[in-house]
PDB file of C-alpha atoms in Angstrom:
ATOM      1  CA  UNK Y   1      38.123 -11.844   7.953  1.00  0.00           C
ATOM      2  CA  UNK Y   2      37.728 -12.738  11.547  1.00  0.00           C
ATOM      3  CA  UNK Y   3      34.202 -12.096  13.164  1.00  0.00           C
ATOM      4  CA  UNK Y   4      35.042  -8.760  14.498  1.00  0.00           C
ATOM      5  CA  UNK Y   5      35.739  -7.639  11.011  1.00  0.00           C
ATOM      6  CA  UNK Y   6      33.101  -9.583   9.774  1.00  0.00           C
ATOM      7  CA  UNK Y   7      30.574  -7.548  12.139  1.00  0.00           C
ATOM      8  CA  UNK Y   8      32.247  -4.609  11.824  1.00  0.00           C
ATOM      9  CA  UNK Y   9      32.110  -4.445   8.158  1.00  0.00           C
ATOM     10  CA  UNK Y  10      27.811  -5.949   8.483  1.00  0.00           C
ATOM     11  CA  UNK Y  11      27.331  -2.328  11.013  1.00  0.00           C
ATOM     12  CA  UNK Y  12      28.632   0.002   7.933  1.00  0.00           C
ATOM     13  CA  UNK Y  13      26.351  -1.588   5.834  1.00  0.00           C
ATOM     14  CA  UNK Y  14      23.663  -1.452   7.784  1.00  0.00           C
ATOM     15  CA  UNK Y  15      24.481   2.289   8.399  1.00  0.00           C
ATOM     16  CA  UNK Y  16      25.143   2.797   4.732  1.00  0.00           C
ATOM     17  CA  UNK Y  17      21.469   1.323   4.026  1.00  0.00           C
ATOM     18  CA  UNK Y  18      20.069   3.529   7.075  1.00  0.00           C
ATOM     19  CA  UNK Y  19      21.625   6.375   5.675  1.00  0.00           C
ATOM     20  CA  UNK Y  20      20.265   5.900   2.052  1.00  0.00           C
ATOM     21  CA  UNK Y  21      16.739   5.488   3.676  1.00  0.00           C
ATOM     22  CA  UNK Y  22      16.967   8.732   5.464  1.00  0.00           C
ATOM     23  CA  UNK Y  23      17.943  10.737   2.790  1.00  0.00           C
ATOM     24  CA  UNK Y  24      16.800  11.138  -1.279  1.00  0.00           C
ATOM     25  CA  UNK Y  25      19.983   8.952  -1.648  1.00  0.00           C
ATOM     26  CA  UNK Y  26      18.181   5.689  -2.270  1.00  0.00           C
ATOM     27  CA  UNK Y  27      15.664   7.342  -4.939  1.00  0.00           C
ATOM     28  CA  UNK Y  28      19.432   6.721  -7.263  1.00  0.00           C
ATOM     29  CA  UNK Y  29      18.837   3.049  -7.097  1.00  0.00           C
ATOM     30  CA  UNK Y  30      15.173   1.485  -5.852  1.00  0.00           C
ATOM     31  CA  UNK Y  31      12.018   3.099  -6.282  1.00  0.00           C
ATOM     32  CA  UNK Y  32      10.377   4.783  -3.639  1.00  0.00           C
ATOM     33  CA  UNK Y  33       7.949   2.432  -2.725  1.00  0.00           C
ATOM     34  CA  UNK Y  34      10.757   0.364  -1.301  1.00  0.00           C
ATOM     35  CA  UNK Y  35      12.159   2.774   1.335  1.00  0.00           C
ATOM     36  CA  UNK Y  36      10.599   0.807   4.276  1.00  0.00           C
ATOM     37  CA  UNK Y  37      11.910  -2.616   3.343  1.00  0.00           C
ATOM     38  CA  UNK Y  38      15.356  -0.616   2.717  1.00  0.00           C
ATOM     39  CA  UNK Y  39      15.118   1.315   6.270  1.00  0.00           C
ATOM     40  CA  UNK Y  40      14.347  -2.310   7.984  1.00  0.00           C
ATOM     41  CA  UNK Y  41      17.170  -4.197   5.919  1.00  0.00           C
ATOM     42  CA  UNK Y  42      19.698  -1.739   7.563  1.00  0.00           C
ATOM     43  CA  UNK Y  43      17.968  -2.199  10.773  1.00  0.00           C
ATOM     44  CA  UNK Y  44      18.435  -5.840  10.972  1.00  0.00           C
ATOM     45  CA  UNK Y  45      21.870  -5.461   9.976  1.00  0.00           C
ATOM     46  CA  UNK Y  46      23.066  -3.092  12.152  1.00  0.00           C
ATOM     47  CA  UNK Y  47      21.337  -5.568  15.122  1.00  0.00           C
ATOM     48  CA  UNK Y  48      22.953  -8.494  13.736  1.00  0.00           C
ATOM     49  CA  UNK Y  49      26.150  -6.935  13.693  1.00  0.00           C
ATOM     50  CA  UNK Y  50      26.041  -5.937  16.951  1.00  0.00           C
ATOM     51  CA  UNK Y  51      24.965  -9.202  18.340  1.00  0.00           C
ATOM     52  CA  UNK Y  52      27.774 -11.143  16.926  1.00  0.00           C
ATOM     53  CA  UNK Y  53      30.277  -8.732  18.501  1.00  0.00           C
ATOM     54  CA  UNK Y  54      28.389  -9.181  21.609  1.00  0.00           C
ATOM     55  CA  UNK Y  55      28.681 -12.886  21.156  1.00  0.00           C
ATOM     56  CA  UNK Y  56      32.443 -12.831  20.654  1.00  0.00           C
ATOM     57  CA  UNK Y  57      33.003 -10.905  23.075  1.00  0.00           C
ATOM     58  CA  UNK Y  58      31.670 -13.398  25.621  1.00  0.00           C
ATOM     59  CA  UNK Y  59      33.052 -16.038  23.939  1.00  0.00           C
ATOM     60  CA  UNK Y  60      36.549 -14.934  24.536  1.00  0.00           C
ATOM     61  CA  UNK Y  61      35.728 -14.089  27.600  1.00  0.00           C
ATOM     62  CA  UNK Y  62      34.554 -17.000  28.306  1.00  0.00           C
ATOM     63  CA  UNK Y  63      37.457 -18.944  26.828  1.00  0.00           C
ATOM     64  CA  UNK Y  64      39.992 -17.131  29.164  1.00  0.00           C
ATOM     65  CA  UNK Y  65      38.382 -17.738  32.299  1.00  0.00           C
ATOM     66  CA  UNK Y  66      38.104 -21.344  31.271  1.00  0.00           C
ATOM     67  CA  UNK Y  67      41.762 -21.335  30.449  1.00  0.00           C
ATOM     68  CA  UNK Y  68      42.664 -19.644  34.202  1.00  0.00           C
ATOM     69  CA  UNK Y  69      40.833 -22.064  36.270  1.00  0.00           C
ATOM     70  CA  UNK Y  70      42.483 -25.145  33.876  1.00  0.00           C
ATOM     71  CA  UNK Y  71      46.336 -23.833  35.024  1.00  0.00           C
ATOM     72  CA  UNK Y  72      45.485 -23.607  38.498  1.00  0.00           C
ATOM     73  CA  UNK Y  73      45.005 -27.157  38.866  1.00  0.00           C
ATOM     74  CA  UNK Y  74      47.387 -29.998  39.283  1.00  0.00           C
ATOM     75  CA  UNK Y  75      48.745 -31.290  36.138  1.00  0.00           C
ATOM     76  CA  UNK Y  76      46.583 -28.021  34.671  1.00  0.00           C
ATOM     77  CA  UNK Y  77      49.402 -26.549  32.712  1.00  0.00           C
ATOM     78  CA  UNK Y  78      50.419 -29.679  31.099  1.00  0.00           C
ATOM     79  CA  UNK Y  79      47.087 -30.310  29.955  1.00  0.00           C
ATOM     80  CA  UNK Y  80      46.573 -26.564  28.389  1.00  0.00           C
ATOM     81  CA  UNK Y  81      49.772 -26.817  27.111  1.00  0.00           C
ATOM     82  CA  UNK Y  82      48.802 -30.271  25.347  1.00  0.00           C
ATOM     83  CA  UNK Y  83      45.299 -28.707  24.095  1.00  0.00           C
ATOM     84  CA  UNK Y  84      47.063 -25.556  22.847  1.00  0.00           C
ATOM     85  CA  UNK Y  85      49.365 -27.735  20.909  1.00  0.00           C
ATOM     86  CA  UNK Y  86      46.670 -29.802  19.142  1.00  0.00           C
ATOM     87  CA  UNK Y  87      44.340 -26.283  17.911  1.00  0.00           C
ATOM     88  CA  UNK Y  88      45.015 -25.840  14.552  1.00  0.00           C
ATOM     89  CA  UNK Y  89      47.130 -22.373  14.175  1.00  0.00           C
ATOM     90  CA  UNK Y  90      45.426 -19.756  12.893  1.00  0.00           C
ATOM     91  CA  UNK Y  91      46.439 -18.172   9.533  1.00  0.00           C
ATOM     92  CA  UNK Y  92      46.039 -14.734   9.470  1.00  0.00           C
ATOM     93  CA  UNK Y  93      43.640 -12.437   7.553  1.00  0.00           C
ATOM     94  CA  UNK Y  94      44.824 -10.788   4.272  1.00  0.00           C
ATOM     95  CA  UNK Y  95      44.721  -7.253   4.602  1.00  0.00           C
ATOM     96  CA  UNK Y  96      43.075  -7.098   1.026  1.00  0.00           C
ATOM     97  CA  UNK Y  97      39.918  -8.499   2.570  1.00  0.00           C
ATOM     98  CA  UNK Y  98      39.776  -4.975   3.983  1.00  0.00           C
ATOM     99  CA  UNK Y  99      38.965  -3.443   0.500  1.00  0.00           C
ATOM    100  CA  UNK Y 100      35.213  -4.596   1.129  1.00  0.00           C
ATOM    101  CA  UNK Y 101      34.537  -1.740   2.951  1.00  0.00           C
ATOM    102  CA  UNK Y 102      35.551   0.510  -0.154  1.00  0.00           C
ATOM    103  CA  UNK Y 103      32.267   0.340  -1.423  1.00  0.00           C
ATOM    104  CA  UNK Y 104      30.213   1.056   1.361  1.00  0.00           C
ATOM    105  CA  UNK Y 105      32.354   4.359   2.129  1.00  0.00           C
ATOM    106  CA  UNK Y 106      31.475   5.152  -1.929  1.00  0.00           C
ATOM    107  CA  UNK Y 107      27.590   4.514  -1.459  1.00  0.00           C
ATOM    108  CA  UNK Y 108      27.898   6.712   1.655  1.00  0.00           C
ATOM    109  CA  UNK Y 109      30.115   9.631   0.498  1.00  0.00           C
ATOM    110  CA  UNK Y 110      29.233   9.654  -2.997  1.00  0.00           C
ATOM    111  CA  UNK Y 111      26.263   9.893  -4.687  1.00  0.00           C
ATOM    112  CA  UNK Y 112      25.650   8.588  -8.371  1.00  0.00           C
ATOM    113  CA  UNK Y 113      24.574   9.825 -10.934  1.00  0.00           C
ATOM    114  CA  UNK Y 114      20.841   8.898 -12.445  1.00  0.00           C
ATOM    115  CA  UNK Y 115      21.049   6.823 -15.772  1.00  0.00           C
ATOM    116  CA  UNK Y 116      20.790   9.758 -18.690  1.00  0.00           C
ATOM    117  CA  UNK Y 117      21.104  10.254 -22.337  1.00  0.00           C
ATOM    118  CA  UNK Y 118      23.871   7.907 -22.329  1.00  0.00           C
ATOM    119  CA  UNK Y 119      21.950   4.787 -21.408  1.00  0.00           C
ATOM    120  CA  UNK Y 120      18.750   6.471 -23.460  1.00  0.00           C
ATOM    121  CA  UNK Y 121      20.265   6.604 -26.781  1.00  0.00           C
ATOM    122  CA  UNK Y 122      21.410   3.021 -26.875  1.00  0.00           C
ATOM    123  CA  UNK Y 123      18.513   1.281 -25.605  1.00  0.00           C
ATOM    124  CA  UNK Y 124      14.961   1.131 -27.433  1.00  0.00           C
ATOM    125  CA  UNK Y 125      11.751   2.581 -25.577  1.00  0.00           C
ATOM    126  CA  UNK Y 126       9.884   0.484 -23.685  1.00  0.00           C
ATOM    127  CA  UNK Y 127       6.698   1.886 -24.120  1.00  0.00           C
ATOM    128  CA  UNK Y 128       4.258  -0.684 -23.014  1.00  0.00           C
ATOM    129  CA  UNK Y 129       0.351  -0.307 -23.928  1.00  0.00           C
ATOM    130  CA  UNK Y 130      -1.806   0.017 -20.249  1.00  0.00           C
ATOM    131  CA  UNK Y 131      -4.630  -1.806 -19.485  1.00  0.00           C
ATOM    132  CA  UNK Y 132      -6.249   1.594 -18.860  1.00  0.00           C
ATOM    133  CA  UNK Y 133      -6.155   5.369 -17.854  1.00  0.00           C
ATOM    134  CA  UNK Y 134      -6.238   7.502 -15.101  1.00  0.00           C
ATOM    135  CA  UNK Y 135      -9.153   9.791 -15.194  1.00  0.00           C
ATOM    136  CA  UNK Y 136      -8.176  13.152 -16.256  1.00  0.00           C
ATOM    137  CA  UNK Y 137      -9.615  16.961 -14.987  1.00  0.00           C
ATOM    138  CA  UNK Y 138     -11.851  18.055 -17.687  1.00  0.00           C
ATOM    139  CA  UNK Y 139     -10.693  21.748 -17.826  1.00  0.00           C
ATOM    140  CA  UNK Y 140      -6.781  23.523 -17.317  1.00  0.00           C
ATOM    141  CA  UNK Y 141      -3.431  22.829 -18.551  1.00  0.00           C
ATOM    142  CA  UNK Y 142      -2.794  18.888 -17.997  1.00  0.00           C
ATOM    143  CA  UNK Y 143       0.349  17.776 -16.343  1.00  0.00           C
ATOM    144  CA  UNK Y 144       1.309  13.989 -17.574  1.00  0.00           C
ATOM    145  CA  UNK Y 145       4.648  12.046 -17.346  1.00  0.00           C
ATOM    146  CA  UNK Y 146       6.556  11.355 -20.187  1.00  0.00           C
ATOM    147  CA  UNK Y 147       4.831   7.651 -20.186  1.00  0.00           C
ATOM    148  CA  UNK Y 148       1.589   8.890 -19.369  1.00  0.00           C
ATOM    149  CA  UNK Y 149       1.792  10.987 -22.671  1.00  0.00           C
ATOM    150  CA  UNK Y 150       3.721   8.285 -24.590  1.00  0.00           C
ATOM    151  CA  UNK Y 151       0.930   5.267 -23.658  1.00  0.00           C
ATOM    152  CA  UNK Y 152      -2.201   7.521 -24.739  1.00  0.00           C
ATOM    153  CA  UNK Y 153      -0.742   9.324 -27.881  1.00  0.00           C
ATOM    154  CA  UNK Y 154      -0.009   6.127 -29.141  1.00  0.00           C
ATOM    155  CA  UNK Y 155      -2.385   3.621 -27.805  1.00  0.00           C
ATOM    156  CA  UNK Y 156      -5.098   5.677 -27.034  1.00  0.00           C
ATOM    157  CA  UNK Y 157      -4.941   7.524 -30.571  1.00  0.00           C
ATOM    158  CA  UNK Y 158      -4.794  10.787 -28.446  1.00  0.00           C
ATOM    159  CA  UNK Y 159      -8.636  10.803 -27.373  1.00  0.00           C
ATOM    160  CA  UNK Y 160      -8.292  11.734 -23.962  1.00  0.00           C
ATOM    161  CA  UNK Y 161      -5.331  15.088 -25.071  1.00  0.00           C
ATOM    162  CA  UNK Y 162      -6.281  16.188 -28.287  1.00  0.00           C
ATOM    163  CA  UNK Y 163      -6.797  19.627 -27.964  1.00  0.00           C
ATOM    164  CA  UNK Y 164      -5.643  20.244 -24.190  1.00  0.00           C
ATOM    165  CA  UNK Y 165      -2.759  22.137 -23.104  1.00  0.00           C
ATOM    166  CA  UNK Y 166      -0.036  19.460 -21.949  1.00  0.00           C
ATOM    167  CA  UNK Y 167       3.165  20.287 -19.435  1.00  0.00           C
ATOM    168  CA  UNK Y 168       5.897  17.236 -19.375  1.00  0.00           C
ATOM    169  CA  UNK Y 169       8.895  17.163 -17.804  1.00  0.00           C
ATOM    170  CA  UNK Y 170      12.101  15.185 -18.477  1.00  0.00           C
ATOM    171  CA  UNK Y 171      15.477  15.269 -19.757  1.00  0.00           C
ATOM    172  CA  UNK Y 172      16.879  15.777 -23.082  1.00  0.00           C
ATOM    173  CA  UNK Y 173      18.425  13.601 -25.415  1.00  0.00           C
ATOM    174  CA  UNK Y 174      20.055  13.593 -28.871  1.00  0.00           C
ATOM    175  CA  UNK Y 175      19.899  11.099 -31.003  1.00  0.00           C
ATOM    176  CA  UNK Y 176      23.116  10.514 -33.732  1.00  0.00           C
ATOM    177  CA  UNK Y 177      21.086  13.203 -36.246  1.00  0.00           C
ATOM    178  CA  UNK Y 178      21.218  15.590 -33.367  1.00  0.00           C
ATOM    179  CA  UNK Y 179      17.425  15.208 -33.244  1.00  0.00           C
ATOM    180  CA  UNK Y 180      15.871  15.804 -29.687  1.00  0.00           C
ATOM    181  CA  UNK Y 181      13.641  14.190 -27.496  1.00  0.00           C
ATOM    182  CA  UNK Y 182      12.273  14.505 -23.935  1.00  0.00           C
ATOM    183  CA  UNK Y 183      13.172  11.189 -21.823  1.00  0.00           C
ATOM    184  CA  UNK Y 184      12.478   9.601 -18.522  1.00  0.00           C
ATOM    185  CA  UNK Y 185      13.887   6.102 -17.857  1.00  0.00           C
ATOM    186  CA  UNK Y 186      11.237   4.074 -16.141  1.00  0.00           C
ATOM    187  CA  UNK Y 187      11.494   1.201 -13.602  1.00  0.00           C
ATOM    188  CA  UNK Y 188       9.992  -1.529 -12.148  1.00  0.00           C
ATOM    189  CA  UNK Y 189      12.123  -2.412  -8.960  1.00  0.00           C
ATOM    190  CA  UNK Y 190      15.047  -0.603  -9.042  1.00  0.00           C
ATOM    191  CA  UNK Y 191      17.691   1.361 -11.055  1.00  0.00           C
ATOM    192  CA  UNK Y 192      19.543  -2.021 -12.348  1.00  0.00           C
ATOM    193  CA  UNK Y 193      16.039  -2.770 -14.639  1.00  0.00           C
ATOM    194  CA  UNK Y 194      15.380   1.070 -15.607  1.00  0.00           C
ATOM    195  CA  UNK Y 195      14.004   1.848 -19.637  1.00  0.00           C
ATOM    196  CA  UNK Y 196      13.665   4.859 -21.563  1.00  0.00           C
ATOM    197  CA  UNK Y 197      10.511   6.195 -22.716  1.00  0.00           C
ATOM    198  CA  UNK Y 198      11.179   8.356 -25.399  1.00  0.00           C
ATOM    199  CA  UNK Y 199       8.635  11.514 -26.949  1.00  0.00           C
ATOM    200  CA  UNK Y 200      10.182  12.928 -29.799  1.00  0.00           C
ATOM    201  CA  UNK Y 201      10.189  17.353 -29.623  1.00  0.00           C
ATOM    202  CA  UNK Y 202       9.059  19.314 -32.529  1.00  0.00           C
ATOM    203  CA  UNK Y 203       7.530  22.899 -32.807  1.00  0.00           C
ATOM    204  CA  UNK Y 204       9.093  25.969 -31.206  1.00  0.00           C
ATOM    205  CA  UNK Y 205      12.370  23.993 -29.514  1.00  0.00           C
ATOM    206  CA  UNK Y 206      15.221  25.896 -27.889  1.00  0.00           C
ATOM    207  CA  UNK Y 207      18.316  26.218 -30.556  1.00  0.00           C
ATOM    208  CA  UNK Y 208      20.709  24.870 -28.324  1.00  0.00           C
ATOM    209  CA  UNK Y 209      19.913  21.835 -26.226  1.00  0.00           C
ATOM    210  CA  UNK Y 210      22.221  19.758 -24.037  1.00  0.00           C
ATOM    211  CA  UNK Y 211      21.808  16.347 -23.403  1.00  0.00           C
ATOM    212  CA  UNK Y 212      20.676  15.309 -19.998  1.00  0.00           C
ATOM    213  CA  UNK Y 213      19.512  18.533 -18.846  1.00  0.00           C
ATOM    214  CA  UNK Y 214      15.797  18.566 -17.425  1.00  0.00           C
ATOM    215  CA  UNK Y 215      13.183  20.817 -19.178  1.00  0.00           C
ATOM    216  CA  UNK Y 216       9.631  20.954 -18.521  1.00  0.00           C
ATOM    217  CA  UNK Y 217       8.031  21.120 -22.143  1.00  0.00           C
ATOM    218  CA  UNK Y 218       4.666  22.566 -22.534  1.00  0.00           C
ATOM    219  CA  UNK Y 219       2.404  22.090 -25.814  1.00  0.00           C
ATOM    220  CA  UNK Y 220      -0.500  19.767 -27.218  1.00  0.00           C
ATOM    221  CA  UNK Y 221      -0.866  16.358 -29.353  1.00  0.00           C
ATOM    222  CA  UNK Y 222       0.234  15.622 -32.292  1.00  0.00           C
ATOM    223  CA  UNK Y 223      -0.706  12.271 -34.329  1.00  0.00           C
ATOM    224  CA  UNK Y 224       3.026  11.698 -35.923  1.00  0.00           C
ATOM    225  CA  UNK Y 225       4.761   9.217 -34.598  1.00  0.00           C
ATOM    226  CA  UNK Y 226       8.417   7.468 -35.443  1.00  0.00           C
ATOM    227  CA  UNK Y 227      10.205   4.381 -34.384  1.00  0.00           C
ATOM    228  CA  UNK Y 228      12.897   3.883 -31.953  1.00  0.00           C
ATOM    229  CA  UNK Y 229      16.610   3.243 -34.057  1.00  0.00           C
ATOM    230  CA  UNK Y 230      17.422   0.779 -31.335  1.00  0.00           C
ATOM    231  CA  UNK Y 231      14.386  -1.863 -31.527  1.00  0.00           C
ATOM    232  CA  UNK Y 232      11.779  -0.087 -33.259  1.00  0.00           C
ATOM    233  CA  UNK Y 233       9.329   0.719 -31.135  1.00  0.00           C
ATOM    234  CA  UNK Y 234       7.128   3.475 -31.215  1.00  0.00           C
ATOM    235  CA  UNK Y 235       8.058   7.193 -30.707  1.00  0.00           C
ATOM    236  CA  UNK Y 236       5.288   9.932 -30.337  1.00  0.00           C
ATOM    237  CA  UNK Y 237       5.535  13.232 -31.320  1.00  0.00           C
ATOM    238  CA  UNK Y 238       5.100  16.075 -29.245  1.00  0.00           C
ATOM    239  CA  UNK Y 239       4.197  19.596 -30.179  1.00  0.00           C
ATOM    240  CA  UNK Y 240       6.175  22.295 -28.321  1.00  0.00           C
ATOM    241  CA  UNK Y 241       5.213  26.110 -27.821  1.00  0.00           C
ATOM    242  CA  UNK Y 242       7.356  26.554 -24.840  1.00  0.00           C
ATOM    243  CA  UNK Y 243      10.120  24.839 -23.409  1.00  0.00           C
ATOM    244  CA  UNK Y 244      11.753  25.970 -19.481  1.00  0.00           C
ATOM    245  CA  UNK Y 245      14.681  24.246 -18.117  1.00  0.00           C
ATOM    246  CA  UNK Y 246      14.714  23.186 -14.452  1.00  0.00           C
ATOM    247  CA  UNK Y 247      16.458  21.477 -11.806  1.00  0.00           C
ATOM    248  CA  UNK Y 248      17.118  17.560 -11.549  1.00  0.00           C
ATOM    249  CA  UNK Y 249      13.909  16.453  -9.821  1.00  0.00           C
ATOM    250  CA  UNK Y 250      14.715  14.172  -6.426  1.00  0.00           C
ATOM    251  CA  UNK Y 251      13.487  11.427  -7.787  1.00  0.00           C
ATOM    252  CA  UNK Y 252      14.364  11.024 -11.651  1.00  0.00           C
ATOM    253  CA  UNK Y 253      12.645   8.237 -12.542  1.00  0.00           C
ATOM    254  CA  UNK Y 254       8.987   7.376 -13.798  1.00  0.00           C
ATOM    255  CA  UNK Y 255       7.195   4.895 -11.644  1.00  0.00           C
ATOM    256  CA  UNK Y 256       3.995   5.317 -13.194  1.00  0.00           C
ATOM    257  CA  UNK Y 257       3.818   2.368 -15.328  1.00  0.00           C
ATOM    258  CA  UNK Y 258       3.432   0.245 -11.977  1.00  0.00           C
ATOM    259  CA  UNK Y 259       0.508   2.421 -11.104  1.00  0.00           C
TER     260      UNK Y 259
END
């Protein structure tokens, strides 16, 4: 591609980055944390692109006055002529090159989905155990994240829940027995390294459940646990007493491992 392309094509994806910032639209692919390094990568872009059209612009400028003043002179034409015939000719630019673009127009017109029950189901949890816990209010229903749950009903033995009213929220998955559990997929950087941690539903569970639909589960600890088909890792159980489904949150995955 030739450099107007070439800065053309750096401006959309500066504007596509810009765009992401601005909007939930990033939350699909870094966590939020990272929204001003991703608003000032699609600054500098959009500057750099801009400068190099800048720049070619005044270098073609430049070139044609340089190439006026050269055939005004005696013996001037000659010479161009001679210099013109010893530049290399310039192939031009497939037209396929032009299919770059296709993916910026797709990150700006179309949003994707977050990974689900799909990507759940075939990889093992990745429960990690903490180096500690958050401090929790000693009265009222408790509201923990699925791997805020997960980490102390296994690793903490359930000291800090037993006997408190819990509310979780996730999505639902189905496992090959049809068995349900409550998932959120959990990153580090961004959505190309997410995991699942998985809490396994018992107690009073709706009859019909759809995978990757959001509920927000509410219930207390149980001590049973099972292991994860995929790599064996472990599973808590949850005890449900009511279960409410609700909307896709904005931002559907759990950060709170890197807090």
């Amino acid at each position: 591609m030739n450099r107007q392309a070439q800065a053309a094509v750096l401006f959309l994806t500066g504007a596509a980055l810009l765009h992401a910032g601005c909007t939930d639209l990033y939350l699909r692919y870094v966590k939020a944390g990272l929204r001003p390094m991703l608003l000032l990568s699609g600054a500098v872009l959009m500057a750099t692109a801009l400068a190099t059209a800048w720049y070619e612009y005044r270098a073609g400028k430049e070139a044609g006055t340089e190439g006026g003043e050269g055939a005004g002179t005696e013996g001037g034409e000659g010479a161009g002529k001679e210099a013109r015939s010893e530049r290399p000719t310039p192939h031009r630019e497939p037209r396929i090159s032009w299919l770059l673009t296709l993916p910026l127009f797709a990150l700006i017109l179309v949003a994707p989905p977050a990974l689900g029950s799909y990507s759940a189901m075939r990889t093992g949890t990745a429960l990690q155990q903490p180096y500690g816990y958050n401090s929790l209010p000693p009265k009222g229903t408790l509201d923990l994240s699925v791997v805020d749950y997960a980490t102390r009903a296994v690793y903490g033995r359930g000291r800090t829940i037993e006997g408190r009213q819990l509310r979780i929220e996730g999505f639902v998955a189905l496992d090959q027995a049809g068995r349900p559990y409550l998932v959120r997929m959990a990153l580090n950087c961004c959505a190309a390294d997410a995991q699942p941690v998985k809490i396994a539903l018992t107690g009073t569970i709706p009859p019909v459940l759809r995978p990757d639909k959001w509920l927000k589960v509410t219930g207390t600890y149980t001590p049973r646990t099972t292991k994860d088909p995929v790599n064996g890792g472990p599973i808590p159980y949850f005890e449900v007493t009511d279960a409410k489904p609700i909307p896709t949150p904005s931002d559907p995955y759990d950060e709170t491992w890197n807090t």
